[in-house]
């Protein structure tokens, strides 16, 4: 699926569904009781441990975010359940998120690069937190204080409460519109199709 997205220039737009042709069960899933509150928002559910999430981060998300319908925003939830050290990596990401968008993007990409590009694995929890402290220019004590703060704990709970069950449906990355509709990424044939489907679902 990702290969198809990345080779959009070779596709004829006539092969893609047009706005209004998208069908539940074929192009998206109604989350029903698994829905969560995210009005006027597209949410990506992901993990730094996921290679496909990393590919999406680099090749898909920038254009998708740029082309969101007017009035819609974007957010990303890092779930804690994918090993290795999923909980610790989610905590590092949450601390970075609380500190600001610049810190979040920098730390997220550093985690991705370490695991998927450099193939450097952590051997224990302390190494993960040391990495986070260093990336965020914090002392270890300051990092741990922020990691235990109510704001970070609430963010981690929000991510897992919304994301873990949805990730079980078709894996990650998972793209959810308005907290209600999960895009069936296997049906997507181009970036244009993805943009159109998001726009269509945003009106439901």
mmCIF file of C-alpha atoms in Angstrom:
data_model
loop_
_atom_site.group_PDB
_atom_site.id
_atom_site.type_symbol
_atom_site.label_atom_id
_atom_site.label_comp_id
_atom_site.label_asym_id
_atom_site.label_seq_id
_atom_site.Cartn_x
_atom_site.Cartn_y
_atom_site.Cartn_z
ATOM 1 C CA UNK A 1 0.000 0.000 0.000
ATOM 2 C CA UNK A 2 2.727 2.432 0.926
ATOM 3 C CA UNK A 3 4.555 1.736 -2.324
ATOM 4 C CA UNK A 4 1.404 2.665 -4.177
ATOM 5 C CA UNK A 5 1.128 5.908 -2.235
ATOM 6 C CA UNK A 6 4.733 6.782 -2.916
ATOM 7 C CA UNK A 7 4.371 6.200 -6.653
ATOM 8 C CA UNK A 8 1.355 8.452 -7.033
ATOM 9 C CA UNK A 9 2.926 10.190 -10.018
ATOM 10 C CA UNK A 10 2.607 6.958 -12.003
ATOM 11 C CA UNK A 11 -1.088 6.527 -11.342
ATOM 12 C CA UNK A 12 -4.007 7.759 -13.399
ATOM 13 C CA UNK A 13 -6.425 9.683 -11.232
ATOM 14 C CA UNK A 14 -9.299 8.106 -13.157
ATOM 15 C CA UNK A 15 -8.478 4.813 -11.428
ATOM 16 C CA UNK A 16 -9.127 6.284 -7.991
ATOM 17 C CA UNK A 17 -12.539 6.686 -6.465
ATOM 18 C CA UNK A 18 -13.924 10.165 -6.746
ATOM 19 C CA UNK A 19 -15.386 12.200 -3.920
ATOM 20 C CA UNK A 20 -18.718 10.729 -2.879
ATOM 21 C CA UNK A 21 -17.845 7.212 -4.089
ATOM 22 C CA UNK A 22 -16.201 6.113 -0.857
ATOM 23 C CA UNK A 23 -17.953 3.283 0.956
ATOM 24 C CA UNK A 24 -17.984 2.029 4.517
ATOM 25 C CA UNK A 25 -16.258 -1.324 4.748
ATOM 26 C CA UNK A 26 -14.328 -0.728 1.537
ATOM 27 C CA UNK A 27 -12.582 2.572 2.158
ATOM 28 C CA UNK A 28 -13.229 3.234 5.839
ATOM 29 C CA UNK A 29 -14.528 1.671 9.044
ATOM 30 C CA UNK A 30 -17.114 3.290 11.311
ATOM 31 C CA UNK A 31 -15.494 2.941 14.757
ATOM 32 C CA UNK A 32 -18.823 3.060 16.592
ATOM 33 C CA UNK A 33 -18.143 2.159 20.254
ATOM 34 C CA UNK A 34 -14.379 2.498 19.675
ATOM 35 C CA UNK A 35 -14.724 6.140 18.623
ATOM 36 C CA UNK A 36 -13.087 8.928 20.598
ATOM 37 C CA UNK A 37 -13.462 12.682 20.872
ATOM 38 C CA UNK A 38 -11.450 14.430 18.167
ATOM 39 C CA UNK A 39 -13.834 16.811 16.430
ATOM 40 C CA UNK A 40 -12.582 18.477 13.250
ATOM 41 C CA UNK A 41 -9.332 16.557 13.480
ATOM 42 C CA UNK A 42 -7.346 13.865 11.728
ATOM 43 C CA UNK A 43 -5.406 11.688 14.154
ATOM 44 C CA UNK A 44 -2.572 9.315 13.324
ATOM 45 C CA UNK A 45 -2.022 6.477 15.786
ATOM 46 C CA UNK A 46 1.571 5.286 15.716
ATOM 47 C CA UNK A 47 4.673 3.997 17.491
ATOM 48 C CA UNK A 48 8.315 4.889 17.017
ATOM 49 C CA UNK A 49 8.928 1.124 16.896
ATOM 50 C CA UNK A 50 6.831 0.746 13.732
ATOM 51 C CA UNK A 51 8.783 0.865 10.426
ATOM 52 C CA UNK A 52 5.672 1.667 8.421
ATOM 53 C CA UNK A 53 4.912 4.576 10.753
ATOM 54 C CA UNK A 54 8.376 5.955 10.008
ATOM 55 C CA UNK A 55 7.816 5.640 6.249
ATOM 56 C CA UNK A 56 4.482 7.411 6.566
ATOM 57 C CA UNK A 57 6.085 10.115 8.670
ATOM 58 C CA UNK A 58 8.528 10.934 5.900
ATOM 59 C CA UNK A 59 6.566 10.273 2.730
ATOM 60 C CA UNK A 60 2.835 10.601 3.403
ATOM 61 C CA UNK A 61 2.004 12.784 6.387
ATOM 62 C CA UNK A 62 3.573 16.100 5.237
ATOM 63 C CA UNK A 63 1.362 16.314 2.136
ATOM 64 C CA UNK A 64 -1.678 14.942 3.932
ATOM 65 C CA UNK A 65 -1.379 17.557 6.679
ATOM 66 C CA UNK A 66 -0.829 20.321 4.137
ATOM 67 C CA UNK A 67 -4.000 19.331 2.257
ATOM 68 C CA UNK A 68 -6.391 18.946 5.189
ATOM 69 C CA UNK A 69 -9.810 20.551 4.670
ATOM 70 C CA UNK A 70 -10.236 24.043 6.033
ATOM 71 C CA UNK A 71 -10.997 24.014 9.749
ATOM 72 C CA UNK A 72 -9.439 20.597 10.376
ATOM 73 C CA UNK A 73 -6.336 20.084 12.487
ATOM 74 C CA UNK A 74 -3.892 17.194 12.864
ATOM 75 C CA UNK A 75 -2.624 15.290 15.876
ATOM 76 C CA UNK A 76 -0.717 12.050 16.481
ATOM 77 C CA UNK A 77 -1.062 9.574 19.355
ATOM 78 C CA UNK A 78 1.958 7.455 20.257
ATOM 79 C CA UNK A 79 0.652 4.241 21.828
ATOM 80 C CA UNK A 80 2.701 2.520 24.526
ATOM 81 C CA UNK A 81 1.958 -1.134 23.776
ATOM 82 C CA UNK A 82 4.303 -1.928 20.886
ATOM 83 C CA UNK A 83 7.663 -3.339 22.107
ATOM 84 C CA UNK A 84 10.516 -2.912 22.673
ATOM 85 C CA UNK A 85 10.259 -0.290 25.425
ATOM 86 C CA UNK A 86 6.993 1.030 24.021
ATOM 87 C CA UNK A 87 5.914 2.608 27.300
ATOM 88 C CA UNK A 88 9.256 4.324 27.807
ATOM 89 C CA UNK A 89 9.377 5.663 24.247
ATOM 90 C CA UNK A 90 5.806 6.924 24.526
ATOM 91 C CA UNK A 91 6.823 8.726 27.715
ATOM 92 C CA UNK A 92 9.769 10.400 25.974
ATOM 93 C CA UNK A 93 7.466 11.507 23.159
ATOM 94 C CA UNK A 94 4.848 12.778 25.624
ATOM 95 C CA UNK A 95 7.401 14.829 27.558
ATOM 96 C CA UNK A 96 8.604 16.327 24.281
ATOM 97 C CA UNK A 97 5.026 17.062 23.207
ATOM 98 C CA UNK A 98 4.320 18.911 26.430
ATOM 99 C CA UNK A 99 7.478 20.985 26.003
ATOM 100 C CA UNK A 100 6.509 22.172 22.531
ATOM 101 C CA UNK A 101 6.120 21.356 18.862
ATOM 102 C CA UNK A 102 9.787 21.881 18.002
ATOM 103 C CA UNK A 103 10.940 19.576 20.794
ATOM 104 C CA UNK A 104 8.298 17.012 19.843
ATOM 105 C CA UNK A 105 9.279 16.810 16.169
ATOM 106 C CA UNK A 106 13.001 16.696 16.915
ATOM 107 C CA UNK A 107 12.716 13.966 19.532
ATOM 108 C CA UNK A 108 10.264 11.876 17.552
ATOM 109 C CA UNK A 109 12.511 11.853 14.487
ATOM 110 C CA UNK A 110 15.575 11.104 16.628
ATOM 111 C CA UNK A 111 13.829 8.044 18.068
ATOM 112 C CA UNK A 112 12.789 6.872 14.624
ATOM 113 C CA UNK A 113 16.298 7.352 13.222
ATOM 114 C CA UNK A 114 18.030 5.598 16.096
ATOM 115 C CA UNK A 115 15.859 2.499 15.812
ATOM 116 C CA UNK A 116 15.268 2.230 12.066
ATOM 117 C CA UNK A 117 18.256 3.960 10.429
ATOM 118 C CA UNK A 118 21.092 3.423 12.858
ATOM 119 C CA UNK A 119 19.680 0.132 14.201
ATOM 120 C CA UNK A 120 20.746 1.099 17.723
ATOM 121 C CA UNK A 121 18.550 -0.593 20.302
ATOM 122 C CA UNK A 122 18.069 0.320 23.928
ATOM 123 C CA UNK A 123 18.955 -2.348 26.450
ATOM 124 C CA UNK A 124 17.046 -1.000 29.460
ATOM 125 C CA UNK A 125 14.582 1.618 30.619
ATOM 126 C CA UNK A 126 17.239 4.009 31.891
ATOM 127 C CA UNK A 127 18.864 4.193 28.467
ATOM 128 C CA UNK A 128 15.567 5.310 26.942
ATOM 129 C CA UNK A 129 15.095 8.028 29.521
ATOM 130 C CA UNK A 130 18.732 9.127 29.247
ATOM 131 C CA UNK A 131 18.202 9.458 25.503
ATOM 132 C CA UNK A 132 15.070 11.544 26.044
ATOM 133 C CA UNK A 133 16.781 13.824 28.547
ATOM 134 C CA UNK A 134 19.698 14.392 26.194
ATOM 135 C CA UNK A 135 17.498 15.123 23.164
ATOM 136 C CA UNK A 136 15.453 17.596 25.182
ATOM 137 C CA UNK A 137 18.479 19.246 26.814
ATOM 138 C CA UNK A 138 17.233 18.360 30.286
ATOM 139 C CA UNK A 139 18.970 16.921 33.291
ATOM 140 C CA UNK A 140 17.880 13.398 34.091
ATOM 141 C CA UNK A 141 16.172 14.672 37.244
ATOM 142 C CA UNK A 142 14.228 17.312 35.308
ATOM 143 C CA UNK A 143 13.226 14.806 32.671
ATOM 144 C CA UNK A 144 11.926 12.338 35.260
ATOM 145 C CA UNK A 145 10.037 15.091 37.038
ATOM 146 C CA UNK A 146 8.288 16.036 33.813
ATOM 147 C CA UNK A 147 7.663 12.368 32.954
ATOM 148 C CA UNK A 148 5.758 12.006 36.228
ATOM 149 C CA UNK A 149 3.753 15.201 35.827
ATOM 150 C CA UNK A 150 -0.057 15.094 35.615
ATOM 151 C CA UNK A 151 0.083 16.645 32.140
ATOM 152 C CA UNK A 152 2.299 13.909 30.713
ATOM 153 C CA UNK A 153 0.379 11.129 32.460
ATOM 154 C CA UNK A 154 -2.904 12.508 31.090
ATOM 155 C CA UNK A 155 -1.466 12.645 27.574
ATOM 156 C CA UNK A 156 -0.246 9.039 27.745
ATOM 157 C CA UNK A 157 -3.656 7.905 29.008
ATOM 158 C CA UNK A 158 -5.424 9.809 26.223
ATOM 159 C CA UNK A 159 -3.203 8.219 23.566
ATOM 160 C CA UNK A 160 -3.657 4.670 24.813
ATOM 161 C CA UNK A 161 -7.354 5.007 25.637
ATOM 162 C CA UNK A 162 -8.061 6.109 22.075
ATOM 163 C CA UNK A 163 -5.379 4.303 20.152
ATOM 164 C CA UNK A 164 -4.715 0.800 21.467
ATOM 165 C CA UNK A 165 -8.027 -0.793 20.485
ATOM 166 C CA UNK A 166 -8.021 0.933 17.102
ATOM 167 C CA UNK A 167 -4.479 -0.294 16.409
ATOM 168 C CA UNK A 168 -5.773 -3.847 16.851
ATOM 169 C CA UNK A 169 -8.199 -3.430 13.952
ATOM 170 C CA UNK A 170 -5.670 -3.087 11.119
ATOM 171 C CA UNK A 171 -2.346 -2.202 12.714
ATOM 172 C CA UNK A 172 -0.450 1.054 12.649
ATOM 173 C CA UNK A 173 -0.138 3.676 11.404
ATOM 174 C CA UNK A 174 -3.880 4.179 11.693
ATOM 175 C CA UNK A 175 -5.506 7.338 10.354
ATOM 176 C CA UNK A 176 -8.763 8.382 12.017
ATOM 177 C CA UNK A 177 -11.068 11.209 10.952
ATOM 178 C CA UNK A 178 -13.068 13.056 13.619
ATOM 179 C CA UNK A 179 -12.414 10.204 16.038
ATOM 180 C CA UNK A 180 -15.119 8.218 14.236
ATOM 181 C CA UNK A 181 -13.829 6.865 10.938
ATOM 182 C CA UNK A 182 -10.771 4.683 10.442
ATOM 183 C CA UNK A 183 -9.352 4.853 6.937
ATOM 184 C CA UNK A 184 -8.698 1.454 5.352
ATOM 185 C CA UNK A 185 -5.210 2.211 4.149
ATOM 186 C CA UNK A 186 -5.146 -0.878 1.927
ATOM 187 C CA UNK A 187 -7.772 0.794 -0.284
ATOM 188 C CA UNK A 188 -5.763 3.961 -0.900
ATOM 189 C CA UNK A 189 -4.207 4.255 -4.350
ATOM 190 C CA UNK A 190 -2.868 7.818 -4.370
ATOM 191 C CA UNK A 191 -2.321 10.889 -2.239
ATOM 192 C CA UNK A 192 -5.196 12.535 -4.093
ATOM 193 C CA UNK A 193 -7.481 9.698 -3.088
ATOM 194 C CA UNK A 194 -6.389 9.995 0.544
ATOM 195 C CA UNK A 195 -7.090 13.734 0.519
ATOM 196 C CA UNK A 196 -10.512 13.215 -1.048
ATOM 197 C CA UNK A 197 -11.459 10.481 1.411
ATOM 198 C CA UNK A 198 -10.488 12.639 4.382
ATOM 199 C CA UNK A 199 -12.508 15.531 2.979
ATOM 200 C CA UNK A 200 -15.499 13.231 2.434
ATOM 201 C CA UNK A 201 -15.337 11.767 5.943
ATOM 202 C CA UNK A 202 -14.873 15.193 7.538
ATOM 203 C CA UNK A 203 -18.399 16.088 6.440
ATOM 204 C CA UNK A 204 -20.086 13.076 8.046
#
